[in-house]
């Protein structure tokens, strides 16, 4: 991300103002869910340019990804230690799409999931340790400077598309991600009305 990139503006809600100062550790420490997450990630639903007919940017995972290869998702990822949630949204969108987030518009329903983390020597098929990790994903609707200037990171994603409620079934994605995309589209409609 360019060093000169300003921190994006956030909406007027108290939760967005909190996320502008909250780190992953702060979120996990204050989390009241059961199970309590081991880590947190963010999802960023990039709003399309057409405000009348909302669309969300989705990206197709690389075929070489260990988890969910070729599946479609919204941009997102981990929150670095000491980084605020809003800073992570800005960084992840830029790293995955080269788009500059100008505004975090709203937060919409998050979810938790279990994944397997392997520790040990990745150069062979034998892993020393296999851990189950509970992750909580916070989701945000964002606006970017120029929606037409997408440059994907080929190590992570191979294609991009603009998804609407009418086209969502054309894309292969997990049921959880399909819900995230639908929730994002509804959230964008609510913000624009």
mmCIF file of C-alpha atoms in Angstrom:
data_model
loop_
_atom_site.group_PDB
_atom_site.id
_atom_site.type_symbol
_atom_site.label_atom_id
_atom_site.label_comp_id
_atom_site.label_asym_id
_atom_site.label_seq_id
_atom_site.Cartn_x
_atom_site.Cartn_y
_atom_site.Cartn_z
ATOM 1 C CA UNK A 1 0.000 0.000 0.000
ATOM 2 C CA UNK A 2 1.367 3.431 -0.760
ATOM 3 C CA UNK A 3 2.771 5.152 2.335
ATOM 4 C CA UNK A 4 0.854 8.306 1.442
ATOM 5 C CA UNK A 5 -2.542 6.574 1.453
ATOM 6 C CA UNK A 6 -4.757 8.341 3.991
ATOM 7 C CA UNK A 7 -6.764 6.276 6.433
ATOM 8 C CA UNK A 8 -10.225 5.945 4.864
ATOM 9 C CA UNK A 9 -13.128 7.829 6.329
ATOM 10 C CA UNK A 10 -15.634 5.817 8.309
ATOM 11 C CA UNK A 11 -19.394 6.163 8.566
ATOM 12 C CA UNK A 12 -21.086 7.829 11.502
ATOM 13 C CA UNK A 13 -21.940 4.690 13.432
ATOM 14 C CA UNK A 14 -20.332 4.063 16.804
ATOM 15 C CA UNK A 15 -19.238 0.575 15.713
ATOM 16 C CA UNK A 16 -17.256 1.948 12.738
ATOM 17 C CA UNK A 17 -15.595 4.535 14.950
ATOM 18 C CA UNK A 18 -14.626 1.700 17.316
ATOM 19 C CA UNK A 19 -13.238 -0.403 14.436
ATOM 20 C CA UNK A 20 -11.045 2.560 13.400
ATOM 21 C CA UNK A 21 -9.111 2.171 16.686
ATOM 22 C CA UNK A 22 -9.630 -1.519 17.502
ATOM 23 C CA UNK A 23 -6.941 -4.153 16.892
ATOM 24 C CA UNK A 24 -7.535 -7.887 16.400
ATOM 25 C CA UNK A 25 -6.337 -8.516 19.969
ATOM 26 C CA UNK A 26 -8.791 -5.898 21.294
ATOM 27 C CA UNK A 27 -11.627 -7.524 19.334
ATOM 28 C CA UNK A 28 -10.791 -11.068 20.477
ATOM 29 C CA UNK A 29 -10.351 -9.973 24.116
ATOM 30 C CA UNK A 30 -13.785 -8.301 24.078
ATOM 31 C CA UNK A 31 -15.526 -11.029 22.078
ATOM 32 C CA UNK A 32 -18.509 -12.597 23.848
ATOM 33 C CA UNK A 33 -19.197 -15.357 21.312
ATOM 34 C CA UNK A 34 -18.978 -19.040 22.084
ATOM 35 C CA UNK A 35 -16.635 -20.333 20.914
ATOM 36 C CA UNK A 36 -14.247 -17.448 21.454
ATOM 37 C CA UNK A 37 -12.177 -16.933 18.284
ATOM 38 C CA UNK A 38 -8.433 -17.613 18.154
ATOM 39 C CA UNK A 39 -7.991 -15.058 15.380
ATOM 40 C CA UNK A 40 -9.962 -12.572 13.312
ATOM 41 C CA UNK A 41 -10.043 -11.663 9.638
ATOM 42 C CA UNK A 42 -11.865 -9.031 7.633
ATOM 43 C CA UNK A 43 -13.972 -9.160 4.504
ATOM 44 C CA UNK A 44 -14.364 -6.062 2.317
ATOM 45 C CA UNK A 45 -17.333 -5.779 -0.022
ATOM 46 C CA UNK A 46 -16.162 -3.212 -2.570
ATOM 47 C CA UNK A 47 -19.168 -1.274 -3.876
ATOM 48 C CA UNK A 48 -19.566 -0.905 -7.627
ATOM 49 C CA UNK A 49 -19.892 2.480 -9.321
ATOM 50 C CA UNK A 50 -23.617 2.108 -10.159
ATOM 51 C CA UNK A 51 -25.459 3.366 -7.078
ATOM 52 C CA UNK A 52 -28.900 2.557 -8.513
ATOM 53 C CA UNK A 53 -28.165 -1.153 -9.077
ATOM 54 C CA UNK A 54 -25.729 -2.218 -6.319
ATOM 55 C CA UNK A 55 -22.947 -4.636 -7.145
ATOM 56 C CA UNK A 56 -20.049 -6.045 -5.154
ATOM 57 C CA UNK A 57 -16.578 -6.942 -6.351
ATOM 58 C CA UNK A 58 -15.829 -10.653 -6.010
ATOM 59 C CA UNK A 59 -12.521 -12.360 -6.744
ATOM 60 C CA UNK A 60 -11.805 -15.967 -7.712
ATOM 61 C CA UNK A 61 -9.239 -17.742 -5.560
ATOM 62 C CA UNK A 62 -6.143 -19.122 -7.243
ATOM 63 C CA UNK A 63 -6.287 -22.733 -8.446
ATOM 64 C CA UNK A 64 -3.199 -23.385 -6.290
ATOM 65 C CA UNK A 65 -4.840 -22.335 -3.013
ATOM 66 C CA UNK A 66 -4.898 -25.118 -0.412
ATOM 67 C CA UNK A 67 -8.368 -24.099 0.804
ATOM 68 C CA UNK A 68 -11.266 -23.461 -1.561
ATOM 69 C CA UNK A 69 -9.318 -23.276 -4.848
ATOM 70 C CA UNK A 70 -11.233 -21.560 -7.684
ATOM 71 C CA UNK A 71 -13.984 -20.385 -5.319
ATOM 72 C CA UNK A 72 -15.280 -16.811 -5.453
ATOM 73 C CA UNK A 73 -15.115 -14.488 -2.431
ATOM 74 C CA UNK A 74 -14.912 -10.855 -1.422
ATOM 75 C CA UNK A 75 -11.419 -9.455 -0.818
ATOM 76 C CA UNK A 76 -10.150 -9.823 2.715
ATOM 77 C CA UNK A 77 -7.692 -11.431 5.068
ATOM 78 C CA UNK A 78 -5.944 -11.268 8.410
ATOM 79 C CA UNK A 79 -5.380 -8.281 10.659
ATOM 80 C CA UNK A 80 -1.673 -7.738 11.347
ATOM 81 C CA UNK A 81 -0.524 -7.373 14.993
ATOM 82 C CA UNK A 82 -0.981 -3.760 16.128
ATOM 83 C CA UNK A 83 -2.988 -2.872 13.012
ATOM 84 C CA UNK A 84 -6.513 -1.523 13.452
ATOM 85 C CA UNK A 85 -9.438 -3.254 11.799
ATOM 86 C CA UNK A 86 -9.978 -0.333 9.387
ATOM 87 C CA UNK A 87 -6.264 -0.284 8.493
ATOM 88 C CA UNK A 88 -6.509 -4.021 7.719
ATOM 89 C CA UNK A 89 -9.510 -3.408 5.442
ATOM 90 C CA UNK A 90 -7.537 -0.775 3.555
ATOM 91 C CA UNK A 91 -4.376 -2.910 3.310
ATOM 92 C CA UNK A 92 -6.095 -6.150 2.281
ATOM 93 C CA UNK A 93 -8.161 -4.492 -0.463
ATOM 94 C CA UNK A 94 -5.025 -2.826 -1.829
ATOM 95 C CA UNK A 95 -2.894 -5.998 -1.626
ATOM 96 C CA UNK A 96 -5.498 -8.126 -3.402
ATOM 97 C CA UNK A 97 -6.895 -5.650 -5.955
ATOM 98 C CA UNK A 98 -4.641 -2.526 -6.020
ATOM 99 C CA UNK A 99 -7.756 -0.457 -5.223
ATOM 100 C CA UNK A 100 -7.540 2.426 -2.731
ATOM 101 C CA UNK A 101 -10.292 2.376 -0.094
ATOM 102 C CA UNK A 102 -11.642 5.879 0.435
ATOM 103 C CA UNK A 103 -14.517 5.094 2.794
ATOM 104 C CA UNK A 104 -15.664 2.302 5.074
ATOM 105 C CA UNK A 105 -19.408 2.718 4.586
ATOM 106 C CA UNK A 106 -20.870 0.142 6.964
ATOM 107 C CA UNK A 107 -20.284 -3.060 8.846
ATOM 108 C CA UNK A 108 -22.611 -5.971 8.210
ATOM 109 C CA UNK A 109 -23.083 -9.393 9.762
ATOM 110 C CA UNK A 110 -19.902 -11.324 10.463
ATOM 111 C CA UNK A 111 -19.511 -15.033 11.143
ATOM 112 C CA UNK A 112 -17.123 -17.537 12.648
ATOM 113 C CA UNK A 113 -15.667 -20.635 11.058
ATOM 114 C CA UNK A 114 -13.273 -23.442 11.840
ATOM 115 C CA UNK A 115 -10.186 -24.095 9.771
ATOM 116 C CA UNK A 116 -7.179 -26.368 10.000
ATOM 117 C CA UNK A 117 -3.744 -24.909 10.480
ATOM 118 C CA UNK A 118 -0.707 -27.030 9.749
ATOM 119 C CA UNK A 119 2.535 -26.432 11.570
ATOM 120 C CA UNK A 120 5.735 -28.100 10.516
ATOM 121 C CA UNK A 121 7.605 -28.778 7.312
ATOM 122 C CA UNK A 122 5.470 -27.723 4.330
ATOM 123 C CA UNK A 123 7.989 -29.157 1.856
ATOM 124 C CA UNK A 124 6.598 -32.652 2.287
ATOM 125 C CA UNK A 125 3.172 -34.189 2.840
ATOM 126 C CA UNK A 126 3.805 -34.989 6.512
ATOM 127 C CA UNK A 127 2.810 -32.240 8.861
ATOM 128 C CA UNK A 128 4.114 -32.164 12.416
ATOM 129 C CA UNK A 129 0.982 -30.657 13.967
ATOM 130 C CA UNK A 130 -2.580 -30.073 12.818
ATOM 131 C CA UNK A 131 -4.623 -27.503 14.760
ATOM 132 C CA UNK A 132 -8.277 -26.504 14.567
ATOM 133 C CA UNK A 133 -8.589 -22.729 14.641
ATOM 134 C CA UNK A 134 -11.753 -20.721 15.296
ATOM 135 C CA UNK A 135 -11.753 -17.543 13.210
ATOM 136 C CA UNK A 136 -14.202 -14.646 13.312
ATOM 137 C CA UNK A 137 -14.711 -12.627 10.123
ATOM 138 C CA UNK A 138 -15.885 -9.023 10.362
ATOM 139 C CA UNK A 139 -17.429 -7.751 7.111
ATOM 140 C CA UNK A 140 -17.516 -4.221 5.741
ATOM 141 C CA UNK A 141 -18.917 -2.356 2.736
ATOM 142 C CA UNK A 142 -16.310 -0.009 1.277
ATOM 143 C CA UNK A 143 -15.973 2.540 -1.489
ATOM 144 C CA UNK A 144 -12.784 2.902 -3.507
ATOM 145 C CA UNK A 145 -11.191 5.715 -5.508
ATOM 146 C CA UNK A 146 -11.500 4.112 -8.980
ATOM 147 C CA UNK A 147 -13.421 0.838 -9.391
ATOM 148 C CA UNK A 148 -12.084 0.357 -12.915
ATOM 149 C CA UNK A 149 -8.418 0.090 -11.910
ATOM 150 C CA UNK A 150 -8.366 -3.499 -10.588
ATOM 151 C CA UNK A 151 -5.052 -5.353 -10.633
ATOM 152 C CA UNK A 152 -5.279 -8.747 -8.951
ATOM 153 C CA UNK A 153 -2.451 -10.328 -6.995
ATOM 154 C CA UNK A 154 -1.988 -13.524 -9.095
ATOM 155 C CA UNK A 155 -0.662 -15.469 -6.107
ATOM 156 C CA UNK A 156 -4.076 -15.146 -4.470
ATOM 157 C CA UNK A 157 -6.687 -14.559 -7.179
ATOM 158 C CA UNK A 158 -7.127 -15.273 -10.875
ATOM 159 C CA UNK A 159 -10.286 -13.369 -11.928
ATOM 160 C CA UNK A 160 -12.664 -10.686 -10.730
ATOM 161 C CA UNK A 161 -16.333 -9.923 -11.405
ATOM 162 C CA UNK A 162 -19.065 -7.564 -10.294
ATOM 163 C CA UNK A 163 -21.803 -9.562 -8.585
ATOM 164 C CA UNK A 164 -25.455 -8.584 -8.131
ATOM 165 C CA UNK A 165 -28.386 -10.386 -6.530
ATOM 166 C CA UNK A 166 -29.414 -11.409 -10.051
ATOM 167 C CA UNK A 167 -26.004 -12.913 -10.956
ATOM 168 C CA UNK A 168 -24.832 -14.429 -7.663
ATOM 169 C CA UNK A 169 -25.818 -18.001 -8.600
ATOM 170 C CA UNK A 170 -23.452 -17.898 -11.592
ATOM 171 C CA UNK A 171 -20.426 -17.973 -9.276
ATOM 172 C CA UNK A 172 -19.138 -20.972 -7.340
ATOM 173 C CA UNK A 173 -18.726 -19.995 -3.694
ATOM 174 C CA UNK A 174 -19.320 -21.530 -0.306
ATOM 175 C CA UNK A 175 -22.780 -21.114 1.216
ATOM 176 C CA UNK A 176 -21.253 -18.878 3.910
ATOM 177 C CA UNK A 177 -19.660 -16.609 1.279
ATOM 178 C CA UNK A 178 -22.878 -16.491 -0.738
ATOM 179 C CA UNK A 179 -24.628 -15.222 2.387
ATOM 180 C CA UNK A 180 -21.865 -12.614 2.908
ATOM 181 C CA UNK A 181 -22.244 -11.337 -0.673
ATOM 182 C CA UNK A 182 -26.055 -11.198 -0.381
ATOM 183 C CA UNK A 183 -25.781 -9.410 2.980
ATOM 184 C CA UNK A 184 -23.333 -6.918 1.424
ATOM 185 C CA UNK A 185 -25.695 -6.172 -1.448
ATOM 186 C CA UNK A 186 -28.592 -5.611 0.955
ATOM 187 C CA UNK A 187 -26.383 -3.400 3.161
ATOM 188 C CA UNK A 188 -25.403 -1.310 0.125
ATOM 189 C CA UNK A 189 -29.068 -0.917 -0.870
ATOM 190 C CA UNK A 190 -29.875 0.246 2.671
ATOM 191 C CA UNK A 191 -27.008 2.760 2.708
ATOM 192 C CA UNK A 192 -28.083 4.219 -0.638
ATOM 193 C CA UNK A 193 -31.778 4.534 0.273
#
